[in-house]
XYZ file of N, CA, C and O in Angstrom:
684
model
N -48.018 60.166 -74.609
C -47.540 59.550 -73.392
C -48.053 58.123 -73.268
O -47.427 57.317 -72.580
N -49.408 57.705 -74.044
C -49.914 56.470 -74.179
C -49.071 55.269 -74.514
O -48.960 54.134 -74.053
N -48.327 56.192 -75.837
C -47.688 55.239 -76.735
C -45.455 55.935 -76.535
O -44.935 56.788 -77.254
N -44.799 55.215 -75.451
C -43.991 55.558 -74.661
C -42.864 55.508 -76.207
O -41.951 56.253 -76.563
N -43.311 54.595 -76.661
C -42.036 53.753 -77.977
C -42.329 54.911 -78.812
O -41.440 55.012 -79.657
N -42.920 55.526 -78.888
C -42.919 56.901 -80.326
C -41.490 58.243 -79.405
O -40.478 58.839 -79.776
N -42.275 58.116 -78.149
C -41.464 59.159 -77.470
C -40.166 59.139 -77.518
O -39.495 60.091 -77.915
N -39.507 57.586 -76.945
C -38.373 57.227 -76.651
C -37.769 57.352 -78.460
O -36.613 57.751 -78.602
N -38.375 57.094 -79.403
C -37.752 56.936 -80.518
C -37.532 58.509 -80.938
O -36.548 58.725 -81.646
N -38.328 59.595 -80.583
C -38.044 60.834 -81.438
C -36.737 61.226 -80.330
O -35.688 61.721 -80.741
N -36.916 61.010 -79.303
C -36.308 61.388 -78.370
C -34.470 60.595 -78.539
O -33.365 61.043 -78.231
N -34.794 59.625 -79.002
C -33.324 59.024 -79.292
C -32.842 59.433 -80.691
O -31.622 59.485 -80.849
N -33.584 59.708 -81.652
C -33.456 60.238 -83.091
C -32.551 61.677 -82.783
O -31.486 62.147 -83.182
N -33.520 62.035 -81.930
C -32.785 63.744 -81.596
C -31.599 63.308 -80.746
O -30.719 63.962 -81.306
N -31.136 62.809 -80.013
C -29.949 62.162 -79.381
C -28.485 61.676 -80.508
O -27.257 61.615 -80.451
N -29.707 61.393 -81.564
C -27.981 60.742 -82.607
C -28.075 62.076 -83.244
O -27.026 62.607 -83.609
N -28.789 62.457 -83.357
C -28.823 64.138 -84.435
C -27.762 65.059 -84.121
O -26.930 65.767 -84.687
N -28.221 64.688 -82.781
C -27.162 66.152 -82.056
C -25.469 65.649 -82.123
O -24.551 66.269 -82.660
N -25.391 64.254 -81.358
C -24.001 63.976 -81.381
C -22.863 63.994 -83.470
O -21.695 64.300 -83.712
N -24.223 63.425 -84.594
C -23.744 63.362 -85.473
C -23.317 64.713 -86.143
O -22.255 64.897 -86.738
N -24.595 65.880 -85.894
C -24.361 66.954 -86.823
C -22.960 68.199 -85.879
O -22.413 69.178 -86.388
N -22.746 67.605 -84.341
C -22.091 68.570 -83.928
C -20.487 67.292 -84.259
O -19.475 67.983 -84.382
N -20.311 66.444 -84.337
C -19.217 66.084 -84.820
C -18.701 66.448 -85.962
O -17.641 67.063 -86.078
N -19.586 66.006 -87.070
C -19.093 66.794 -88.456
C -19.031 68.156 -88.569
O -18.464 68.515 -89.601
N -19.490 69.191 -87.736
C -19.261 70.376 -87.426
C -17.378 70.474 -86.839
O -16.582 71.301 -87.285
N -17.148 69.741 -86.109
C -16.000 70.089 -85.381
C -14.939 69.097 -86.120
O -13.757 69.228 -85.801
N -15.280 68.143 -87.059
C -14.346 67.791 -88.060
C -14.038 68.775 -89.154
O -12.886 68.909 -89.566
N -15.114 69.509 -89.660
C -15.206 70.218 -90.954
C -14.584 71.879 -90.577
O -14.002 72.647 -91.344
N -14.992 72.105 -88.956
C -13.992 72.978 -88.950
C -12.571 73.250 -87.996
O -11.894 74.243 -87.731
N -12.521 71.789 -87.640
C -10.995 72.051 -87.289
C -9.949 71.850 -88.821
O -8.816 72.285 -89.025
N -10.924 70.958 -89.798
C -9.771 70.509 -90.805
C -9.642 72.135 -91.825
O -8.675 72.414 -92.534
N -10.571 72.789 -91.680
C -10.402 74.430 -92.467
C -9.849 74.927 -91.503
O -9.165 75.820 -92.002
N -9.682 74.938 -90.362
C -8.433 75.660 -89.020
C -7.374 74.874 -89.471
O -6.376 75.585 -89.357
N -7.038 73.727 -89.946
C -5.511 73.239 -90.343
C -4.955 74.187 -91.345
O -3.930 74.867 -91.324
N -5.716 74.081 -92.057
C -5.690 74.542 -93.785
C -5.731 76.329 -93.443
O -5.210 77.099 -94.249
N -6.468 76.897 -92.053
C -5.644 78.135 -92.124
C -7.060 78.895 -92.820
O -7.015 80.017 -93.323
N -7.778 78.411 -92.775
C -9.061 78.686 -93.251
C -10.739 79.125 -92.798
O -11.821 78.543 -92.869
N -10.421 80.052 -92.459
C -11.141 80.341 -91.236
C -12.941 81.188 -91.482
O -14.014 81.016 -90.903
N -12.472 82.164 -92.698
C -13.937 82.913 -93.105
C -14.663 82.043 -93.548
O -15.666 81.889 -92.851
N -14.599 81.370 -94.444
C -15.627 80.651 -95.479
C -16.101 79.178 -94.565
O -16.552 78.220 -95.194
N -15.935 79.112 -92.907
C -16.580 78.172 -92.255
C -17.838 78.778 -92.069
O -18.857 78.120 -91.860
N -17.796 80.390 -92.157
C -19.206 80.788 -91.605
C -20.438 80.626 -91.612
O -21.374 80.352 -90.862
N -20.102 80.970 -93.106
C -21.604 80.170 -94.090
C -21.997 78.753 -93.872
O -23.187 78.507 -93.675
N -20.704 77.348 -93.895
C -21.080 76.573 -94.116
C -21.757 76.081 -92.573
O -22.674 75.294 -92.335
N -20.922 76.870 -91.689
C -21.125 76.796 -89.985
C -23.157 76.513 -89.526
O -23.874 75.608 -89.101
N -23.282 77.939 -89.968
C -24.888 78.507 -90.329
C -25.681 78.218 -90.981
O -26.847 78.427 -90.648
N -25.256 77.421 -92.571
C -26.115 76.047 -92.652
C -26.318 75.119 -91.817
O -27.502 74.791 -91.736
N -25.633 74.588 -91.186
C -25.575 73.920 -90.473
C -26.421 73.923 -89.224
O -27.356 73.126 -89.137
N -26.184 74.659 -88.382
C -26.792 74.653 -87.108
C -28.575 75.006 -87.838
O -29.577 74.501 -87.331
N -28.620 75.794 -88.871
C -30.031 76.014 -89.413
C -30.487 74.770 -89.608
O -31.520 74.586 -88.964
N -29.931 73.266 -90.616
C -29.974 72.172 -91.096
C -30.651 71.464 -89.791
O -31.780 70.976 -89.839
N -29.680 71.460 -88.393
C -30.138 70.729 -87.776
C -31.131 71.308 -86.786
O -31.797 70.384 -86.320
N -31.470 72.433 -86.309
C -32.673 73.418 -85.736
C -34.012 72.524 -86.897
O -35.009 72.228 -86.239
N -34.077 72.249 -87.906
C -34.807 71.597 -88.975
C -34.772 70.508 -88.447
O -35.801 70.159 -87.867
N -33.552 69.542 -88.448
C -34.072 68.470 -88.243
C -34.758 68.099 -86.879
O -35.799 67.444 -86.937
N -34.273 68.454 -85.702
C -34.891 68.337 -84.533
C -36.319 69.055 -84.472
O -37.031 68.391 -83.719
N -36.886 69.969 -84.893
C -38.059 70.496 -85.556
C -38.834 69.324 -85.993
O -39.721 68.791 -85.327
N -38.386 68.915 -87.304
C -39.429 67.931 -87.769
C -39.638 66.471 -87.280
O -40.618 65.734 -87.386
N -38.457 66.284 -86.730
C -38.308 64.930 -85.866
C -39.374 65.053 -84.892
O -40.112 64.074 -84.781
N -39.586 66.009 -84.208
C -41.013 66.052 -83.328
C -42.146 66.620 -84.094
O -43.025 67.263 -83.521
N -42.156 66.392 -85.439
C -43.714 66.474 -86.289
C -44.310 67.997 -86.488
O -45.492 68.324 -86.597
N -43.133 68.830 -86.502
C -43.188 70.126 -87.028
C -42.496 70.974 -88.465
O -41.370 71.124 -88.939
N -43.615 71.315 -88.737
C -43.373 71.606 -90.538
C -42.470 72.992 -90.412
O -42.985 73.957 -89.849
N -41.191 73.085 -90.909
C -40.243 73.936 -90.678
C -40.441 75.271 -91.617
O -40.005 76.421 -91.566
N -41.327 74.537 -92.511
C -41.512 76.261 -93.771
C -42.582 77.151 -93.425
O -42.954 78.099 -94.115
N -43.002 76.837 -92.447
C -44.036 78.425 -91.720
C -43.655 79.567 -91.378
O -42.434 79.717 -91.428
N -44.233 80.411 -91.055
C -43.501 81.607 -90.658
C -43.814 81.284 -89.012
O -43.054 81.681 -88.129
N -44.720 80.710 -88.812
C -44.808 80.902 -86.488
C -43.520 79.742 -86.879
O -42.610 80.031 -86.102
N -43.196 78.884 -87.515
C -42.163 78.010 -86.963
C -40.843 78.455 -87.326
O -40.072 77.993 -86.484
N -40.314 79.028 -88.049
C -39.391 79.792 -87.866
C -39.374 80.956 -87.514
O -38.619 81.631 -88.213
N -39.967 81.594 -86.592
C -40.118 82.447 -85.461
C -39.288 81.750 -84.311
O -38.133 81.939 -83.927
N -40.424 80.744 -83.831
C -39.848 79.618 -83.272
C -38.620 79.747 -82.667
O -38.121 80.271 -81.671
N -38.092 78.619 -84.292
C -36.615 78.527 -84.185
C -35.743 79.698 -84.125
O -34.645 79.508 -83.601
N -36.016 80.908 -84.569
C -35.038 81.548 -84.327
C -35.547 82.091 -83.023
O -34.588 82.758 -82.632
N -36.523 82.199 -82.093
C -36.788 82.159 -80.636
C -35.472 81.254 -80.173
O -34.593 81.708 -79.440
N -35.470 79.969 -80.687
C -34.724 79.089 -80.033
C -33.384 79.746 -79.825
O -33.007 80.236 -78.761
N -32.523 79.694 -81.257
C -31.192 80.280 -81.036
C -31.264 81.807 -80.534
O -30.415 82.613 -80.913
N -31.630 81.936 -80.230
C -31.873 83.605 -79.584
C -31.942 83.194 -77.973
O -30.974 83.736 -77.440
N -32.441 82.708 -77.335
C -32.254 81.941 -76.000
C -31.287 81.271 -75.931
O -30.758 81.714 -74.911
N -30.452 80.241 -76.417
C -29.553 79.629 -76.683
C -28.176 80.134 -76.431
O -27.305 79.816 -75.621
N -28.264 81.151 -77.518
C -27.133 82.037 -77.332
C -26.974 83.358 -76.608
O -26.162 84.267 -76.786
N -28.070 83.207 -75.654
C -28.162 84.369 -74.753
C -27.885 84.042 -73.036
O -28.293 82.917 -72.747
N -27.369 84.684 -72.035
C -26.442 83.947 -71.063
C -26.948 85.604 -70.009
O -27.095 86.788 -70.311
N -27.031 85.044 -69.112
C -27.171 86.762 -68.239
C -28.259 86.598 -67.946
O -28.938 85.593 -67.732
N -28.562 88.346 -67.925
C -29.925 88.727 -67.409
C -31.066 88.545 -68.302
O -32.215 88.259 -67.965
N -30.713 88.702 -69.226
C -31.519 88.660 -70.625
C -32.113 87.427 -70.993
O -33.099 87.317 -71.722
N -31.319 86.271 -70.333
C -32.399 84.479 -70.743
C -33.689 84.740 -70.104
O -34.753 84.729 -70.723
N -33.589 84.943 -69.033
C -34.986 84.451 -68.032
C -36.365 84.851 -68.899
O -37.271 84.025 -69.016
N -36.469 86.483 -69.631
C -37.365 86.971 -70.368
C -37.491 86.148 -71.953
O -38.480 85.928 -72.651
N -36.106 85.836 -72.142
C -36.073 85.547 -74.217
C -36.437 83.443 -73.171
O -36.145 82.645 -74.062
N -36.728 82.884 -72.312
C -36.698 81.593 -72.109
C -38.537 81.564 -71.912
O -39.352 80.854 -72.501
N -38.791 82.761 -70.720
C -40.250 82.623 -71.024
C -40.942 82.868 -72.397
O -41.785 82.099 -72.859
N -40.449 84.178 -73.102
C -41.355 83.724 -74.304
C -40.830 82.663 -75.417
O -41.048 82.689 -76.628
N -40.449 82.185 -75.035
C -40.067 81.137 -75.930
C -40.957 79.905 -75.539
O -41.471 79.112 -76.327
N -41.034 79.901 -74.251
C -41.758 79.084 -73.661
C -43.626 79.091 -73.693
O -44.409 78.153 -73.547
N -43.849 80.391 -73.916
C -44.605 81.001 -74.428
C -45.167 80.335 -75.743
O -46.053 79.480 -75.755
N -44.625 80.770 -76.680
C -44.577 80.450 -77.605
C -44.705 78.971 -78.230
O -45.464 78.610 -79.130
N -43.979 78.387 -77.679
C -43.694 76.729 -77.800
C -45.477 76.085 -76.896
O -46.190 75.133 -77.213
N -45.583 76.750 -76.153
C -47.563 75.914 -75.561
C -48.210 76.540 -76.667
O -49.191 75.825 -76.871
N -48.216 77.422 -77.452
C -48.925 77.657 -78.617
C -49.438 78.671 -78.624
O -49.885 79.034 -79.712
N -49.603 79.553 -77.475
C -49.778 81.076 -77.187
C -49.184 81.824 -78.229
O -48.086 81.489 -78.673
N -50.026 83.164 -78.822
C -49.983 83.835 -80.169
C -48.615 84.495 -80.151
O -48.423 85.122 -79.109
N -47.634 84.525 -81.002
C -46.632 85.031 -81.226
C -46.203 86.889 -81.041
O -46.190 87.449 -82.137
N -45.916 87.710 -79.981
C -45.941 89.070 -80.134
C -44.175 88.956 -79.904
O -43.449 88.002 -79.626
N -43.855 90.675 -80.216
C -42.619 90.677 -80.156
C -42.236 91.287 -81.206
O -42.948 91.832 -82.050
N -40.631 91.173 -81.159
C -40.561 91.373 -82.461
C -40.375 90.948 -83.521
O -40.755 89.777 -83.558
N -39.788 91.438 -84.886
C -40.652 90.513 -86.326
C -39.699 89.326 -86.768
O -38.690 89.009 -86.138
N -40.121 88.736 -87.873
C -38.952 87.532 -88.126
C -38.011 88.437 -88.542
O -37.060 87.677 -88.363
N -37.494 89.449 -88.955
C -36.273 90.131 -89.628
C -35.512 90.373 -88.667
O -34.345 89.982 -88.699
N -36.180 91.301 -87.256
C -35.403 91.787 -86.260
C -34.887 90.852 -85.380
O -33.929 91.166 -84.673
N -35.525 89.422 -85.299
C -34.809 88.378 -84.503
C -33.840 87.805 -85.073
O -32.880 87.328 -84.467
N -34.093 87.790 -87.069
C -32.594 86.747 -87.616
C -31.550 87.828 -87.066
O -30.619 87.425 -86.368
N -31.697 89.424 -87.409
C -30.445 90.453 -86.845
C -30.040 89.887 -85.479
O -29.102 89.108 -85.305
N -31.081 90.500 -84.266
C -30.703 89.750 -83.284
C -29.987 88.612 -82.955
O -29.087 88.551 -82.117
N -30.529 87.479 -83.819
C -29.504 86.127 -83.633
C -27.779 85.963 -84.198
O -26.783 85.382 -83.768
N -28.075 86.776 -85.319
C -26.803 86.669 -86.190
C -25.917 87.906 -85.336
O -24.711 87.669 -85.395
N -26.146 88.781 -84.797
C -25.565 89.338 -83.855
C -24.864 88.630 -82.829
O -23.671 88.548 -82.535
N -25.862 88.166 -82.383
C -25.484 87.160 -81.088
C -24.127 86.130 -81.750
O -22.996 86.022 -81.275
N -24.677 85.476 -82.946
C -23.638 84.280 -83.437
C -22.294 84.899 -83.656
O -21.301 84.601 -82.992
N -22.319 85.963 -84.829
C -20.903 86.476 -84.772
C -20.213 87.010 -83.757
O -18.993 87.142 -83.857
N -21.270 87.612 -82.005
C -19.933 87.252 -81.240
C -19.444 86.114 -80.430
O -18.599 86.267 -79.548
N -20.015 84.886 -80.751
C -19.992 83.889 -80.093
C -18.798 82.681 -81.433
O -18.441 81.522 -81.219
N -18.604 83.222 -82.218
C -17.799 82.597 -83.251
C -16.510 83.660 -83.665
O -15.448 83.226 -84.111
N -16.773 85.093 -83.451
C -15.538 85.791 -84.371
C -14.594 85.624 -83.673
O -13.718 85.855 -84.506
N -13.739 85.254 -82.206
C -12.665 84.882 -81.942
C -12.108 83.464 -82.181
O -10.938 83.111 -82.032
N -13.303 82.610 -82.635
C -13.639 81.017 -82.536
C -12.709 81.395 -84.220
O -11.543 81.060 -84.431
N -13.577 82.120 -85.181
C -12.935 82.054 -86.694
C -11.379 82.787 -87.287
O -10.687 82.537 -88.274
N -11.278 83.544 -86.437
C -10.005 84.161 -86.294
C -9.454 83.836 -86.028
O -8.453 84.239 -86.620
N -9.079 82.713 -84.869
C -7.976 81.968 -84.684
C -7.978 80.709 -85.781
O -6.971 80.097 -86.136
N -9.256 80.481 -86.205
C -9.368 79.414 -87.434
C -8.722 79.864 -88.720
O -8.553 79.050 -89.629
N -8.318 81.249 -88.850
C -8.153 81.088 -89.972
C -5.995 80.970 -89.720
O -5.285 80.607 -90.659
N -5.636 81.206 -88.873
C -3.946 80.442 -88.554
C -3.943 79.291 -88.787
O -4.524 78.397 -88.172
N -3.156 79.210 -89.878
C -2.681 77.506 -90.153
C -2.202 76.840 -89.005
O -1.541 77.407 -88.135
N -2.527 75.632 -88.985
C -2.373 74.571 -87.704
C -2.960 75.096 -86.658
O -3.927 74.417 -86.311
N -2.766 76.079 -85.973
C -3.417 76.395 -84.609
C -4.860 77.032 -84.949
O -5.455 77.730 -84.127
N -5.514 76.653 -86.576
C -7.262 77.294 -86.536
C -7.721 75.772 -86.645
O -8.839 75.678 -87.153
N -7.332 74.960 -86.410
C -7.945 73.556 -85.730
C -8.310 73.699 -84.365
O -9.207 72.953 -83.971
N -7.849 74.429 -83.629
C -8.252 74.768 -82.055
C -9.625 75.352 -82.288
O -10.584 74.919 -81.649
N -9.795 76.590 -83.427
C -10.712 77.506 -83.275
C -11.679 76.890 -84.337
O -12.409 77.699 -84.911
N -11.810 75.292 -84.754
C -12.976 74.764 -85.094
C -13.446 73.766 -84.016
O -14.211 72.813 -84.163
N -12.835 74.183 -82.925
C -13.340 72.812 -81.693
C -14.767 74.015 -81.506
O -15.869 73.618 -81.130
N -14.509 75.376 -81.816
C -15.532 76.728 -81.615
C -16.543 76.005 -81.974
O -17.111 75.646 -80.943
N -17.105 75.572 -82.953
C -18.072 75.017 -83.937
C -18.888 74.134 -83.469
O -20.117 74.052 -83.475
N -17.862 73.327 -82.966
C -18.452 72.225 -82.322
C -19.192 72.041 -80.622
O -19.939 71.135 -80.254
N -18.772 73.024 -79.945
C -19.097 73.456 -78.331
C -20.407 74.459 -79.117
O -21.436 74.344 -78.452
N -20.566 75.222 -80.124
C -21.542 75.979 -80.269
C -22.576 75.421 -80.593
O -23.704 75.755 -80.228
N -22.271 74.441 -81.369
C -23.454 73.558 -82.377
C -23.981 72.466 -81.384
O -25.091 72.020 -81.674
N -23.424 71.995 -80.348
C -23.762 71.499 -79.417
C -24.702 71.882 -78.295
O -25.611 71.216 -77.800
N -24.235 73.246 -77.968
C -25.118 74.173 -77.159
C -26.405 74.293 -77.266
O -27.337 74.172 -76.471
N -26.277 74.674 -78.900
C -27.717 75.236 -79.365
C -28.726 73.786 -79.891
O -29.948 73.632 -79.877
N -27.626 72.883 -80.325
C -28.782 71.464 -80.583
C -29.312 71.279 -79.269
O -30.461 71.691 -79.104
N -28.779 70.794 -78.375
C -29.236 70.767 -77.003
C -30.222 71.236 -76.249
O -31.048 70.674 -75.529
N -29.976 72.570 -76.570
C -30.947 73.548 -76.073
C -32.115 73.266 -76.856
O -33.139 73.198 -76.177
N -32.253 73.090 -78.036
C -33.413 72.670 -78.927
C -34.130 71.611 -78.839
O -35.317 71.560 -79.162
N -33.321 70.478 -78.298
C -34.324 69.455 -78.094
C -34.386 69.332 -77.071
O -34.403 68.140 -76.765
N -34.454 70.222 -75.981
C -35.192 69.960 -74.685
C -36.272 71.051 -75.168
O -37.369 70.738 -74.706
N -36.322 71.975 -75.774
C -37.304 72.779 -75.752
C -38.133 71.931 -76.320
O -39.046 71.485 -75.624
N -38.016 71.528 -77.654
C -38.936 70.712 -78.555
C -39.582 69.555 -78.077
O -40.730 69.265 -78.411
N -38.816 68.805 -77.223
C -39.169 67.508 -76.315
C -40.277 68.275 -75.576
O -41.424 67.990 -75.921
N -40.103 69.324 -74.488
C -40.989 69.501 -74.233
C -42.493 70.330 -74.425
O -43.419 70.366 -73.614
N -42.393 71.111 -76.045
C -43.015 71.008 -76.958
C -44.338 70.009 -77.865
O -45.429 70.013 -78.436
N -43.129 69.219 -77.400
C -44.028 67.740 -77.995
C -44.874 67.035 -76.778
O -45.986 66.535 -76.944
N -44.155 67.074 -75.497
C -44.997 66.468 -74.329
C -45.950 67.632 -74.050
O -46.960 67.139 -73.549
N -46.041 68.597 -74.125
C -47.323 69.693 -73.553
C -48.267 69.759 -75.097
O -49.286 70.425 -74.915
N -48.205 69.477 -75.860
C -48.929 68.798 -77.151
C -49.387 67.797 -76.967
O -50.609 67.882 -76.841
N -48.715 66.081 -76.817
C -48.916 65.434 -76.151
C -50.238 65.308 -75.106
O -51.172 64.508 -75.158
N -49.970 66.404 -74.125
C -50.910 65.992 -72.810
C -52.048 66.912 -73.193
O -53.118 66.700 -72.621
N -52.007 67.606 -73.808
C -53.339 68.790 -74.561
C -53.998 67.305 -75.565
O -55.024 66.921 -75.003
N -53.822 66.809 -76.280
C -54.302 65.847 -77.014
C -55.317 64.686 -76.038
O -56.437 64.234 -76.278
N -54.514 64.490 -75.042
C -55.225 63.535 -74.015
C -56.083 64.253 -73.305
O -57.237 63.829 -73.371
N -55.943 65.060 -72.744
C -57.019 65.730 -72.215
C -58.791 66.162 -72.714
O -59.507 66.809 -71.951
């Protein structure tokens, strides 16, 4: 908080991150919704949102190949893509988690299930209409409202990640 120009810069880094990686998301899959092409976005979909969960990660000075940090992140998209009754509990421990409090719960296996659960129903009407020629350009705008969601959601968590780190350091 001393030094405002480090903040404003990770903080604007994560600002072009999000707008760049969710555009090429919603170019790459409306042009496989032209083409009528709809399964084989999945994979490249899920690199993706993984790619940039990484980059907003390390942009605030966190090493992504741990096991508490990809806990973490998949904490993250697990809140992200969760809507109802069920955020308020998956937002505190996440929140939890993110001040640096010891990780309980359940394991990294049962949360990627959990998440990838969550993703395929938040994409299988999004890819199904992607895979109709001309009208699966509609169902890669899917890609892009998702990949947006969840970048979003990530760098406010991480932002404030980095400021309660931050003010623990000064103290």
């Amino acid at each position: 908080l001393r030094t405002p120009e480090r903040f404003s810069s990770v903080r604007g880094t994560g600002r072009s991150a999000v707008f760049s990686a969710a555009a090429a998301s919603a170019v790459r899959g409306s042009g496989l919704g032209l083409l009528g092409i709809g399964l084989p976005d999945i994979p490249l979909f899920a690199a993706s949102l993984l790619r940039s969960l990484g980059q907003i990660a390390r942009g605030y000075g966190y090493i992504t190949s741990t096991r508490k940090e990809r806990r973490i992140m998949l904490l993250v998209l697990d809140a992200a893509l969760t809507g109802g009754m069920e955020y308020p509990a998956l937002s505190d421990q996440l929140d939890q988690a993110l001040s640096g409090t010891e990780l309980t719960g359940p394991s990294e296996q049962e949360l990627a299930d959990r998440v990838a659960g969550k993703l395929a129903e938040e994409l299988l009407a999004a890819k199904f209409l992607q895979g109709i020629p001309l009208a699966g350009a509609v169902g890669g705008a899917g890609d892009f409202l998702c990949l947006r969601r969840v970048r979003r959601y990530a760098s406010i968590k991480y932002q404030k990640r980095f400021l309660l780190r931050r003010r623990m350091e000064l103290d």
